[in-house]
Coordinates of C-alpha atoms in Angstrom, one line a residue:
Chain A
X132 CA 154.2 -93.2 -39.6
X133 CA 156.9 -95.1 -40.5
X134 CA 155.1 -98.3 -42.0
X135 CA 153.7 -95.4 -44.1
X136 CA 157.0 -94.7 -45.1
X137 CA 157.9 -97.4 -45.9
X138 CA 155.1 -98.9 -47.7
X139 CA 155.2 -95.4 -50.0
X140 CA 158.5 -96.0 -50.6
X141 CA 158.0 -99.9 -51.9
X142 CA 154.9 -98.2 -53.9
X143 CA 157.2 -95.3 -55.6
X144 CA 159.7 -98.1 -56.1
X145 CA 157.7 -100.4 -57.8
X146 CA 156.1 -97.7 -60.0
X147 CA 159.7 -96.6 -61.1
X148 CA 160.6 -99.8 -62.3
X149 CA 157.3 -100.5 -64.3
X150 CA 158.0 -97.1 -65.9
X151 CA 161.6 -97.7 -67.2
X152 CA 160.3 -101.0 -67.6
X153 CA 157.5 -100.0 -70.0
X154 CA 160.4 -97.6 -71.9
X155 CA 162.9 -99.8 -72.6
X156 CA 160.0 -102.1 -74.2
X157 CA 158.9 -99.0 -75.9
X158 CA 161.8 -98.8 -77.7
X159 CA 163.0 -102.9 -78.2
X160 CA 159.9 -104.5 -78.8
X161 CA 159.7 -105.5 -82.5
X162 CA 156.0 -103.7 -83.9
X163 CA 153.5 -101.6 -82.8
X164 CA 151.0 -103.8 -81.6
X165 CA 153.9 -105.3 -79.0
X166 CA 154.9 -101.7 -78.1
X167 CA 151.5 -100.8 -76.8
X168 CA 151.8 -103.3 -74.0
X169 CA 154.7 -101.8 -72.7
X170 CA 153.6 -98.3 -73.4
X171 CA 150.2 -99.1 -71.9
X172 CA 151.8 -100.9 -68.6
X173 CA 153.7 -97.3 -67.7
X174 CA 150.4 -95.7 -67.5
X175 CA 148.0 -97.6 -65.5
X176 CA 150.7 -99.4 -63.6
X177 CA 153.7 -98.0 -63.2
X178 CA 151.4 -94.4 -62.9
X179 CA 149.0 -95.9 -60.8
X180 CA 151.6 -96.7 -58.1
X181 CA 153.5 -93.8 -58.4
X182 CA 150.9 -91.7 -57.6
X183 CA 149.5 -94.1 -54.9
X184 CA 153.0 -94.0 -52.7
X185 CA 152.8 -89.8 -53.4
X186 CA 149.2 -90.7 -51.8
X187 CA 151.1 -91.5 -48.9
X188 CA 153.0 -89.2 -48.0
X189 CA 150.6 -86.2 -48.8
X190 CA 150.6 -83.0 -46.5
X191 CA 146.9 -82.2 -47.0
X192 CA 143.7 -83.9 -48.0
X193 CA 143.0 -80.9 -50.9
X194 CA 146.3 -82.4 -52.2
X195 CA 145.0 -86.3 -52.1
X196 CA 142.1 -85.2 -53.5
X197 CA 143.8 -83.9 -56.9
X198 CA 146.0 -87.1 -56.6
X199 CA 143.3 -89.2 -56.5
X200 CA 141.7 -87.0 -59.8
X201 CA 144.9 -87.3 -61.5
X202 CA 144.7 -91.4 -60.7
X203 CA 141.0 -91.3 -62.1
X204 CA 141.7 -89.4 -65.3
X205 CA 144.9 -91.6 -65.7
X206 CA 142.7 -94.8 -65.3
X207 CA 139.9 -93.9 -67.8
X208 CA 142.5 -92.2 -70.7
X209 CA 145.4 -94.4 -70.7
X210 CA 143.4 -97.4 -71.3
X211 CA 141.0 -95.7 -73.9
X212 CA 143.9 -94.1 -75.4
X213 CA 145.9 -97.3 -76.0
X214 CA 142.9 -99.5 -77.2
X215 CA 141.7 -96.7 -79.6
X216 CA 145.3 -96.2 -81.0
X217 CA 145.3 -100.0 -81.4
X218 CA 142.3 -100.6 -83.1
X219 CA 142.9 -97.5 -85.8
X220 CA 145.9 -98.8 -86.5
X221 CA 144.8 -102.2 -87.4
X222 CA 141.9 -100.4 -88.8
X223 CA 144.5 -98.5 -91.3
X224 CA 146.5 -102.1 -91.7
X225 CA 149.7 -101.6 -90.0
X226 CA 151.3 -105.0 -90.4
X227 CA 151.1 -107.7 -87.1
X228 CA 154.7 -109.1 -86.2
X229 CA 155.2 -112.6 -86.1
X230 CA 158.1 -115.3 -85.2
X231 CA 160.9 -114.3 -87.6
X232 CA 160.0 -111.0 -89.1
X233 CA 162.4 -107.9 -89.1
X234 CA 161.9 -105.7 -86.9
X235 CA 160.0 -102.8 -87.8
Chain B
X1315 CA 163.5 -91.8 -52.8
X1316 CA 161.6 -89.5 -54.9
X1317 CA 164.8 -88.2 -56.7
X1318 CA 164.7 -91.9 -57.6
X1319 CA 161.4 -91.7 -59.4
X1320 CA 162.3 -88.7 -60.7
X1321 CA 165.5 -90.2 -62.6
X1322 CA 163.2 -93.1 -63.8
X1323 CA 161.0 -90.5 -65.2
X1324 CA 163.4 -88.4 -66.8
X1325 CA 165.0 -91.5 -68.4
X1326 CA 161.3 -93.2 -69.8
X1327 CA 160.6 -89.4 -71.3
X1328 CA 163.9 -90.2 -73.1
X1329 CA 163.3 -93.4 -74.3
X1330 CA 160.0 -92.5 -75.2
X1331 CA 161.6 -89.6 -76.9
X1332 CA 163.8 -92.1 -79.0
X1333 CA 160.7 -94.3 -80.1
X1334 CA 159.2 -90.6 -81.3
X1335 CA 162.2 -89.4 -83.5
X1336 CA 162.7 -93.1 -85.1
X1337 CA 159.3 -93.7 -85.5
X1338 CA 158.6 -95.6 -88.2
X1339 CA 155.1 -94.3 -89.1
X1340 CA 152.3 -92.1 -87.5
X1341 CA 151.3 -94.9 -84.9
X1342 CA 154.1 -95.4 -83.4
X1343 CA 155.0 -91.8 -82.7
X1344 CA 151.0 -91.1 -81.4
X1345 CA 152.0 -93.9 -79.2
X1346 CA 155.1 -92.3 -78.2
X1347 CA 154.1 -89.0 -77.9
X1348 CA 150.9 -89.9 -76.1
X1349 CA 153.3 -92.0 -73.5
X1350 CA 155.4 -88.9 -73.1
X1351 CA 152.3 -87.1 -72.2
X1352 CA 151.8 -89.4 -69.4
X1353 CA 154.8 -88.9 -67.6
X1354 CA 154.6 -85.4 -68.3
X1355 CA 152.1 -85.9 -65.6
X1356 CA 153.6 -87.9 -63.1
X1357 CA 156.8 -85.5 -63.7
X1358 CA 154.9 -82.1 -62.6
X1359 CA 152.8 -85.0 -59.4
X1360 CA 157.0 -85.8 -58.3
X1361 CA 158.0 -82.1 -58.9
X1362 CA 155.8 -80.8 -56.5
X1363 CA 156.7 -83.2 -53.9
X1364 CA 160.3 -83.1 -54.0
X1365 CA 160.2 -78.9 -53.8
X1366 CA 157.8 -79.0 -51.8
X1367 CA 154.7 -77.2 -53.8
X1368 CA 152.0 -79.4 -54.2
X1369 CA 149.8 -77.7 -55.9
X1370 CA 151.6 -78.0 -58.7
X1371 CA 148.8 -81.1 -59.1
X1372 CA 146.3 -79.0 -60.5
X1373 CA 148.3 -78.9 -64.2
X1374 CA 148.8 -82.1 -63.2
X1375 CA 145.0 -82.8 -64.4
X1376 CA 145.3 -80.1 -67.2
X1377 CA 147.9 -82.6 -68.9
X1378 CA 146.0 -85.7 -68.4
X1379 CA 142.9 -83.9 -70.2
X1380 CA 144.8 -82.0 -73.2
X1381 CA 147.0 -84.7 -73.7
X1382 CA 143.6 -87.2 -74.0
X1383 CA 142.4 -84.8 -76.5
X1384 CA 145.1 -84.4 -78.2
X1385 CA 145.6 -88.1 -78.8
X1386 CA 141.9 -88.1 -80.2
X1387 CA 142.2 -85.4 -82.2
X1388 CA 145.2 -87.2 -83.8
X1389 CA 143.3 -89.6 -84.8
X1390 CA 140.3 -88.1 -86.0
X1391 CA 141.8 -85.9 -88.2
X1392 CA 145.0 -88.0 -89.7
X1393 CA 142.7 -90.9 -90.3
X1394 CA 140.7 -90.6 -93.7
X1395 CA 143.4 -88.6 -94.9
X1396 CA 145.9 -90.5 -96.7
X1397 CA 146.8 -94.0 -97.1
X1398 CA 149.6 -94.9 -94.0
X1399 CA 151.4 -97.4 -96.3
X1400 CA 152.2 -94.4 -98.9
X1401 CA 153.7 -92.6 -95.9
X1402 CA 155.4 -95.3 -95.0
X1403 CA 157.0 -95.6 -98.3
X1404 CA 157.5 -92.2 -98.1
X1405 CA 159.9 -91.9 -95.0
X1406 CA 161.6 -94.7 -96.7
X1407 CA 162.2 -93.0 -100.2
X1408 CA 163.4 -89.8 -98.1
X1409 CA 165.7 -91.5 -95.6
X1410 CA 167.2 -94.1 -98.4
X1411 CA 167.5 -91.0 -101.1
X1412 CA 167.5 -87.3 -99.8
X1413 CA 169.7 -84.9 -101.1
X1414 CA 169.5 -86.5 -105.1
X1415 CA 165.8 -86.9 -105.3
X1416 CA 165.9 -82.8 -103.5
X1417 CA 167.6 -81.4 -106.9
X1418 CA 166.1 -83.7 -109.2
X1419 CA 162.3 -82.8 -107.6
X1420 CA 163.5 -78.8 -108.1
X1421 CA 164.7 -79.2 -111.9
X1422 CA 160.9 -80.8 -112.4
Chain C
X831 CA 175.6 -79.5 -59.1
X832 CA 172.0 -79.8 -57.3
X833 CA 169.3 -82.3 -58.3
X834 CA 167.5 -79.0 -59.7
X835 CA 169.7 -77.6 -62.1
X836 CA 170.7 -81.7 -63.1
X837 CA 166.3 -81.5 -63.8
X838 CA 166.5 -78.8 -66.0
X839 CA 169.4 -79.6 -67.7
X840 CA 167.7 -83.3 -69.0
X841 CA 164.9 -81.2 -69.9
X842 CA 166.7 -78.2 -71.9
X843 CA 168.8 -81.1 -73.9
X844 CA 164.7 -82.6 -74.7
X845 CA 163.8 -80.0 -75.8
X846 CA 166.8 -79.1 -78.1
X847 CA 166.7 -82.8 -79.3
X848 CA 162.7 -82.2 -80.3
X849 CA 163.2 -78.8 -81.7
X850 CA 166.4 -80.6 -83.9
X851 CA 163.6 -83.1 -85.1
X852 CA 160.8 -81.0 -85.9
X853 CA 162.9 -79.4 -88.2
X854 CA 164.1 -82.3 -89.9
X855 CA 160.8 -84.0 -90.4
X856 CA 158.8 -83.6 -93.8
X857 CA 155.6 -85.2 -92.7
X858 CA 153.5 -82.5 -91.0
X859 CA 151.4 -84.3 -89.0
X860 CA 154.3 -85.7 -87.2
X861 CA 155.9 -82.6 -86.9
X862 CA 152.5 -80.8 -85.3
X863 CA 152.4 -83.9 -82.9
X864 CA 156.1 -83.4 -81.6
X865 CA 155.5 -79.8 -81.7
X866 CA 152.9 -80.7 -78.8
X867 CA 155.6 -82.6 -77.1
X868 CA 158.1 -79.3 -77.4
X869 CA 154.9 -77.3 -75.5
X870 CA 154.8 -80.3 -72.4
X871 CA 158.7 -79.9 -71.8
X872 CA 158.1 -75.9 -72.1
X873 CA 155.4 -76.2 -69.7
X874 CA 157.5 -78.7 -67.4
X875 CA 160.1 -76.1 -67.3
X876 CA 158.1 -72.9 -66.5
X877 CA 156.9 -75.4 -63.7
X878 CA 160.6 -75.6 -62.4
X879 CA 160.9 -72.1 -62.4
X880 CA 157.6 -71.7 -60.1
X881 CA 155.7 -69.8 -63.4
X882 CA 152.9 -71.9 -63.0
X883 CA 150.1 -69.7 -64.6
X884 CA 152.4 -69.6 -67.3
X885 CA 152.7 -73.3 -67.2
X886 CA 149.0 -73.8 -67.0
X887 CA 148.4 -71.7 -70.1
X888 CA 150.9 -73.3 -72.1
X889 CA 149.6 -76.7 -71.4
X890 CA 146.4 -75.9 -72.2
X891 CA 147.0 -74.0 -75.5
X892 CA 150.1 -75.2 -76.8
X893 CA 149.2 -79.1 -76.5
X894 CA 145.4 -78.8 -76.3
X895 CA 144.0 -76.2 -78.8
X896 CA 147.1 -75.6 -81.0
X897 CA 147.9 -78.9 -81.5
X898 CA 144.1 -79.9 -82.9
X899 CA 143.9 -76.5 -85.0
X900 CA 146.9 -77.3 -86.6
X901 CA 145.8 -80.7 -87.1
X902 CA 142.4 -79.3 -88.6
X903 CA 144.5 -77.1 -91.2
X904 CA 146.5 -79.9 -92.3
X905 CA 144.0 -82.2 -92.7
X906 CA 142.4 -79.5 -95.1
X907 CA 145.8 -78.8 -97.1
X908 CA 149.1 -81.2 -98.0
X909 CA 150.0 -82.9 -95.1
X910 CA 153.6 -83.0 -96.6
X911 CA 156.4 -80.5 -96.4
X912 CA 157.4 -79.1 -99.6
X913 CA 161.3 -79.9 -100.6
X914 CA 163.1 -76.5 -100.5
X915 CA 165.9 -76.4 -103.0
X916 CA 170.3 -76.7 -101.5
X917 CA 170.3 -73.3 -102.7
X918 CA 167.9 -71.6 -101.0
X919 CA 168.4 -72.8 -97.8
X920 CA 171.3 -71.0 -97.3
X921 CA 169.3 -67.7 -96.7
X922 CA 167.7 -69.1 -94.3
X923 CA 170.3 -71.0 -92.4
X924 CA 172.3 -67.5 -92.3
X925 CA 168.9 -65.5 -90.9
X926 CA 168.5 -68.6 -88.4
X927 CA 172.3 -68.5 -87.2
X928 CA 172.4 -64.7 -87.0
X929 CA 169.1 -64.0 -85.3
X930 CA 170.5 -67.4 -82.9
X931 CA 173.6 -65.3 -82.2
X932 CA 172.6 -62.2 -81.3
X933 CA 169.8 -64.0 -78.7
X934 CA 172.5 -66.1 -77.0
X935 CA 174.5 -62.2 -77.1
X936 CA 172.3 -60.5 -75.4
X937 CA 171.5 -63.4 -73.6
X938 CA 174.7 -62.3 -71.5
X939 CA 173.3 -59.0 -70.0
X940 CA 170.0 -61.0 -68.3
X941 CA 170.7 -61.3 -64.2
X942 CA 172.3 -64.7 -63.0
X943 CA 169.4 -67.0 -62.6
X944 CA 167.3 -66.8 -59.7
X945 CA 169.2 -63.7 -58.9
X946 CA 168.2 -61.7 -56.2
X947 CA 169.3 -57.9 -57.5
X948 CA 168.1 -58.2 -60.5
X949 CA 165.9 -55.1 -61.6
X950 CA 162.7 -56.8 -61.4
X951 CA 163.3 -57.6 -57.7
X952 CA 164.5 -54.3 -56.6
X953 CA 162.2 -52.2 -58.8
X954 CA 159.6 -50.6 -56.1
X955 CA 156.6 -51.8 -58.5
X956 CA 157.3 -55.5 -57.0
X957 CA 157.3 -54.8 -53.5
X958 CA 153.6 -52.9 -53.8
X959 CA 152.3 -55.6 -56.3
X960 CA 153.1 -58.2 -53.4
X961 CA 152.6 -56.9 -50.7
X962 CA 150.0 -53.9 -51.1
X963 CA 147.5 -56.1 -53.6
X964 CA 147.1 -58.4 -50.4
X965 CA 145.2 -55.2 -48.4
X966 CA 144.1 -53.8 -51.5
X967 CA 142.4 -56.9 -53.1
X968 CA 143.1 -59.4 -50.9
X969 CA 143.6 -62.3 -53.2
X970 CA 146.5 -64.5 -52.6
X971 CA 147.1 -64.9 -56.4
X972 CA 149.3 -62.0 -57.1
X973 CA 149.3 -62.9 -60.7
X974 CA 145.9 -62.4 -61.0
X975 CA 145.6 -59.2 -59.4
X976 CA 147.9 -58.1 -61.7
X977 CA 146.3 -59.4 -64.3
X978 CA 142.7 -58.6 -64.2
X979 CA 143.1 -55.3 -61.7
X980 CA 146.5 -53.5 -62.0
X981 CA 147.3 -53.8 -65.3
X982 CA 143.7 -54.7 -66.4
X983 CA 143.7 -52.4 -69.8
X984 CA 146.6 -54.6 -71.1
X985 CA 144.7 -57.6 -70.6
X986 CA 141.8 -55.6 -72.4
X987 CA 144.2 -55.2 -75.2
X988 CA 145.1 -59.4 -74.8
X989 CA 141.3 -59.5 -75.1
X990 CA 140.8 -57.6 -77.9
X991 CA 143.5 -59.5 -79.9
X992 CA 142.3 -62.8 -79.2
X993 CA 138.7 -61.6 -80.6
X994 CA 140.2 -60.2 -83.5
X995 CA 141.5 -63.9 -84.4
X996 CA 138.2 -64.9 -83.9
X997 CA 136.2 -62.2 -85.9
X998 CA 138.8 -62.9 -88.9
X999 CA 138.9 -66.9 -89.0
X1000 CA 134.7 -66.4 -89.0
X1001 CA 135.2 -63.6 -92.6
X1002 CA 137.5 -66.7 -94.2
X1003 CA 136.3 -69.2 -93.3
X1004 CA 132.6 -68.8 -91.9
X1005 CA 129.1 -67.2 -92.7
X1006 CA 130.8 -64.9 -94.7
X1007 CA 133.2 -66.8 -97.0
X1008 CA 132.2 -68.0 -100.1
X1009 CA 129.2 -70.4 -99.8
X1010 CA 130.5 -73.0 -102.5
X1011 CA 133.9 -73.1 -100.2
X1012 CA 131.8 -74.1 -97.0
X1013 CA 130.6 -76.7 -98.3
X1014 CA 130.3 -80.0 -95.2
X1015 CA 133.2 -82.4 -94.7
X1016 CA 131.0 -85.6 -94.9
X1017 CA 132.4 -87.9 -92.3
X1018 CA 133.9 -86.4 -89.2
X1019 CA 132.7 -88.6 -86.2
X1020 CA 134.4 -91.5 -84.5
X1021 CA 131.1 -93.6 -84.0
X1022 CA 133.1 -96.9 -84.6
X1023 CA 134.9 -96.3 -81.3
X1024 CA 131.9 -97.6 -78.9
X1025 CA 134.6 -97.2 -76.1
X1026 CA 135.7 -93.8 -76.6
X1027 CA 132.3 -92.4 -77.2
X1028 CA 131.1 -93.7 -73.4
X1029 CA 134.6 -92.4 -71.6
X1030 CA 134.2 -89.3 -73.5
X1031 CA 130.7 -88.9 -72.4
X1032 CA 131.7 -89.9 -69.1
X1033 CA 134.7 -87.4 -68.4
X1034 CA 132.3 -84.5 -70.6
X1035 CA 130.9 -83.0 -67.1
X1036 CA 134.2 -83.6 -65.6
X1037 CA 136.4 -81.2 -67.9
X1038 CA 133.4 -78.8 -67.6
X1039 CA 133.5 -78.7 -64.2
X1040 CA 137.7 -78.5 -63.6
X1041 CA 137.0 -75.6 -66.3
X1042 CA 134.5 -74.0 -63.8
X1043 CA 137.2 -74.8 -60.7
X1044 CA 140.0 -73.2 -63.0
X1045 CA 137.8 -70.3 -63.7
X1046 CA 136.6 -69.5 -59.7
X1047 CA 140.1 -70.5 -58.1
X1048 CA 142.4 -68.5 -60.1
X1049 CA 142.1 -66.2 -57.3
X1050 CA 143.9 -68.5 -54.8
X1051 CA 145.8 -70.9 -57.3
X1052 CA 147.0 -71.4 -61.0
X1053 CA 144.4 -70.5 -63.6
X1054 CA 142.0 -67.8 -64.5
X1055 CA 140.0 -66.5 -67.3
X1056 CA 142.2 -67.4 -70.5
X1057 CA 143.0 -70.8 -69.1
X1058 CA 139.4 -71.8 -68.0
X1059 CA 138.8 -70.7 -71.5
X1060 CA 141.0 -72.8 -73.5
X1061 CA 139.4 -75.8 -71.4
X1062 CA 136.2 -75.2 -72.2
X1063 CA 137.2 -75.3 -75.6
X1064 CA 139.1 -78.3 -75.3
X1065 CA 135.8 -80.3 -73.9
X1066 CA 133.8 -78.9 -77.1
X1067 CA 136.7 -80.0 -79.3
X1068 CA 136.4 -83.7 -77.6
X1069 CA 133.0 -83.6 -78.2
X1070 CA 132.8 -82.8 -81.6
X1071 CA 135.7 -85.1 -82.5
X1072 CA 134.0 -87.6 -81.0
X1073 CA 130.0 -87.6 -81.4
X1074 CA 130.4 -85.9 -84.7
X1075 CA 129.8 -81.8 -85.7
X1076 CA 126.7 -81.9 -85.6
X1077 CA 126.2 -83.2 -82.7
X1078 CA 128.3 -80.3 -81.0
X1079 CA 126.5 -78.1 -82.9
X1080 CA 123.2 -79.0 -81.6
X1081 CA 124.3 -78.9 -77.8
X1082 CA 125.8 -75.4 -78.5
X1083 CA 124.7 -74.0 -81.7
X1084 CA 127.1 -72.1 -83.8
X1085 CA 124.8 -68.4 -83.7
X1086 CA 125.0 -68.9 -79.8
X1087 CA 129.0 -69.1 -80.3
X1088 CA 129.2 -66.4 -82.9
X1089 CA 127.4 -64.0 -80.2
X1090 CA 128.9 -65.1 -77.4
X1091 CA 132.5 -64.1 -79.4
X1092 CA 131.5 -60.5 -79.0
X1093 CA 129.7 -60.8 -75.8
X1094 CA 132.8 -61.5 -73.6
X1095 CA 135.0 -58.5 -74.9
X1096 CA 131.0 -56.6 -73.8
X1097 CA 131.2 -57.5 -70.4
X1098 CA 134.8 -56.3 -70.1
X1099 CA 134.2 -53.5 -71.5
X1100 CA 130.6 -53.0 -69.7
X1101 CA 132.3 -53.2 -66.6
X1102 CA 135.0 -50.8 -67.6
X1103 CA 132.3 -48.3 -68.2
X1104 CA 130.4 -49.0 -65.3
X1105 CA 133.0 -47.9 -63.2
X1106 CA 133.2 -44.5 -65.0
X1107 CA 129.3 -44.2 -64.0
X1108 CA 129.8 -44.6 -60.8
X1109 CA 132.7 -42.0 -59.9
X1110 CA 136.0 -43.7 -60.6
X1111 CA 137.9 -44.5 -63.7
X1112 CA 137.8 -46.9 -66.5
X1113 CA 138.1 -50.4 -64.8
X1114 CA 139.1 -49.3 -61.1
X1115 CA 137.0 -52.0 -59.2
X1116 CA 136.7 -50.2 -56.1
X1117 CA 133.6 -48.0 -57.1
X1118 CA 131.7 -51.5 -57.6
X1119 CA 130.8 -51.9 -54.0
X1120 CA 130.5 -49.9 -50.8
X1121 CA 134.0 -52.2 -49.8
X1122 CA 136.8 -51.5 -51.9
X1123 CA 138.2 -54.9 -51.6
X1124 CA 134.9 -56.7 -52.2
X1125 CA 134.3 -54.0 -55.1
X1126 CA 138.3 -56.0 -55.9
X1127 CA 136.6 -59.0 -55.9
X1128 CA 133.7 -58.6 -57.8
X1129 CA 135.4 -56.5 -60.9
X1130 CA 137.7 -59.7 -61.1
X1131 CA 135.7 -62.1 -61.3
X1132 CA 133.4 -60.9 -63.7
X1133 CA 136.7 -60.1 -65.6
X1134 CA 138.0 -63.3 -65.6
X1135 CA 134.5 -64.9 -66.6
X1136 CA 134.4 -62.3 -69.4
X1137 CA 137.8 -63.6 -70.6
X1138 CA 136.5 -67.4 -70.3
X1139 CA 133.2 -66.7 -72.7
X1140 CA 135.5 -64.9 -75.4
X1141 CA 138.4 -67.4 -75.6
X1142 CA 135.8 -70.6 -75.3
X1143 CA 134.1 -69.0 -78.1
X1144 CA 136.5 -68.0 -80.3
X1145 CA 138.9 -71.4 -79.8
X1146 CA 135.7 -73.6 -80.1
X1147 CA 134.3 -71.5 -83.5
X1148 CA 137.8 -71.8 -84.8
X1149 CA 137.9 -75.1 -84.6
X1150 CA 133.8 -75.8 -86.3
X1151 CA 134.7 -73.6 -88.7
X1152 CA 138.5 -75.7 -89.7
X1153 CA 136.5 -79.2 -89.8
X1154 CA 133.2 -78.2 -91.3
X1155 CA 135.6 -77.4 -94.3
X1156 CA 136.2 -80.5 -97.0
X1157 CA 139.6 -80.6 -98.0
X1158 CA 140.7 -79.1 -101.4
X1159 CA 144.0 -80.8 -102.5

């Protein structure tokens, strides 16, 4: 029980850190194209192990079954969502940031 | 531990937050929002484990889906609409000039 | 100060900070997306506070339906707020401040939160709705008992409303509106998004079938009739945003909607009546089978599903009938 323990904690950890990770890029990186990396990083990975070191410590399989729903749904949307958003927006010619450009 | 990932949570929906009000443009705040929407989820997935009420999980799913849909229906519907440059513009005209260009646009 | 009241505390300052912003924004399409965000903090907090069928059905309407329908109406009108004059704001910032005052007023005469004399907890009503619905009915769900059994006229009334909405979106803008207003938007499909269109297809039976679970476990969990509902819609929505109207219109044709408006509010009605044929009064389950409890049963669920056909129809024409509209600026 406890390597459990402590390998959900190591998982919930890790997770956390992607996800404050991902928002501080959210809000410092220069354009939108940039920002979608970091917005995109919170939801497969910093989601993915959250939800994997709740996995671990779950007090009934009907429970790890909705986690494991929640992880699917998350894995096919997020993805989808930030590639589609991406490609409209180039679509619609937001500007690319290079080397030396303000910040926008 | 999970308080932990609570806090990071609580302080991502902020940042994400920020990146929402400040924008600039439509993309960036779908990007935002949709981001928001995502830890909307994981923050109802920690709820239920730190009180204890797990099946919180089922609106867990509802909030992956509506927030999915609601991202595409964004985009559907904002995208032949009007030209994202001219909105662009837009916010700029109103942030640079507000109050004037309010009286002069009511005399006209 | 405990990590729960430090929880809802972050969120409530959110939510003021998004409410501050909505205001403040001109461009509507912005403001309708962050008014979806205001709906997941609402929902995160009626969470907190253990409400969740209340959370589940704002989820699903506030950031699901509302969201696209007010989408769909900008996209057929300016998608710009209007600048309202210095002057005549003042009107309205004195309405907003007084009608603000005299909530946080009476704000003071609510019980302490989570407070354990407060009327609703001593009133008799609570003890029988708790306790007694578990040997009358026999569902763990309180909330739904109370929903779709004790108080089922109100939710008749709910019912009723919701296919009034319907019934008077479908005279503007539908069958009946003017034909030269209805004419088709010509392009409302995403084809160009080969990956969307194949994870959409692929989660299609998914939604449908958490819409069925949400619709059959409302007895035991979160969820029910007006939920499943608003799900339902919410799949059609994706579908039609994404493979195009017509598309959607083929797999569920727009007379089949249009009947199925009225059909719902039927079967609520039909089993009302039935009752009344069979000995008791209008909508007491009991007289449905030779078991009161399984008589409980039955009379719900067939509630619950008549509640899921009305709101899926009436959310999902709503919506045809916003898109198939071209804008008119």
């Amino acid at each position: 029980m406890i390597v459990l323990d402590i390998a959900s904690v190591v998982l919930l950890a890790a997770g956390a850190l992607f996800v404050v990770s991902g928002g501080v890029g959210l809000l410092r990186f220069p354009d939108f194209y940039t920002r979608v990396h970091a917005a995109g990083i919170t939801d497969s990975a910093g989601a993915g192990l959250i939800l994997l070191g709740l996995l671990l410590r779950t007090p009934s399989w009907e429970t790890g079954v909705r986690l494991l729903v929640i992880m699917l749904f998350l894995a096919l949307t997020g993805p989808t969502a930030s590639y589609v958003l991406a490609f409209a927006a180039r679509r619609d010619g937001v500007p690319i940031w290079r080397e030396g450009d303000p910040r926008r | 531990m999970i308080v932990a990932v609570m806090a990071a949570l609580l302080v991502t929906m902020v940042l994400a937050l920020a990146r929402a009000f400040v924008g600039p443009g439509r993309y960036n705040r779908i990007l935002a929002i949709n981001m928001f929407g995502t830890k909307t989820v994981l923050f109802v997935a920690v709820a239920g484990f730190l009180f204890g009420r797990p099946e919180f999980l089922d609106i867990g799913i509802l909030y992956a889906l509506v927030n999915f849909v609601a991202v595409v229906a964004v985009l559907r519907l904002t995208h032949y609409d009007d030209d994202l440059a001219d909105d662009l513009a837009d916010d700029l005209a109103d942030d640079l000039a507000d109050e004037p260009a309010t009286d002069g646009e009511d005399r006209a | 100060m405990t990590v729960f009241t430090l929880i809802n505390i972050s969120l409530l300052a959110i939510l003021v900070a998004t409410a501050l912003t909505v205001s403040r924004l001109r461009a509507l399409y912005e403001a309708a997306m962050l008014s979806a965000l205001f709906s997941l903090v609402t929902a995160c907090l009626f969470v907190l506070l253990d409400a969740v069928d209340v959370a589940f059905t704002e989820a699903a309407v506030g950031v699901g339906i509302s969201t696209v329908l007010l989408l769909g109406g900008l996209a057929l009108t300016r998608s710009r707020e209007a600048v309202t004059p210095r002057r005549r704001r003042l009107p309205g910032a004195a309405v907003a401040i007084l009608a603000g005052g005299t909530l946080v007023y009476a704000s003071q005469d609510l019980p302490a939160f989570g407070s354990a004399d407060s009327p609703v907890q001593r009133h008799p009503l609570t003890d029988t709705y708790l306790h007694q619905s578990q040997e009358d009915i026999g569902i763990p769900n309180t909330v739904t008992s109370v929903l779709a059994s004790y108080r089922g006229l109100d939710t008749l009334g709910e019912l009723l409303v919701v296919f009034t909405a319907g019934v008077a979106v479908l005279a503007l803008l539908g069958p009946l509106a003017h034909p030269v207003d209805a004419r088709r938007r010509d392009d409302l499909d995403l084809v160009d998004y080969r990956v969307l269109r194949v994870i959409s297809a692929m989660l299609m039976p998914f939604i449908l079938l958490f819409a069925l679970y949400v619709l059959f476990h409302g007895d035991f969990g979160p969820g029910g009739g007006f939920q499943a509902g608003v799900i339902f819609a919410a799949g059609f929505v994706l579908y039609g945003l994404v493979f195009g109207l017509d598309k959607a219109q083929q797999v569920v044709p727009r007379v089949v909607l249009w009947a199925l408006i009225p059909f719902g509010l039927l079967l609520y009605l039909g089993v009302g009546v039935v009752n009344m044929l069979l000995g008791g009064s209008f909508l007491d389950y009991d007289t449905l089978s030779s078991d009161p409890a399984a008589g409980q049963h039955l009379g719900i669920l067939l509630v619950e599903s008549a509640i899921g056909i009305t709101v899926a129809a009436v959310m999902t024409t709503v919506f045809f009938s916003f898109a198939n509209r071209r804008a008119t600026r």
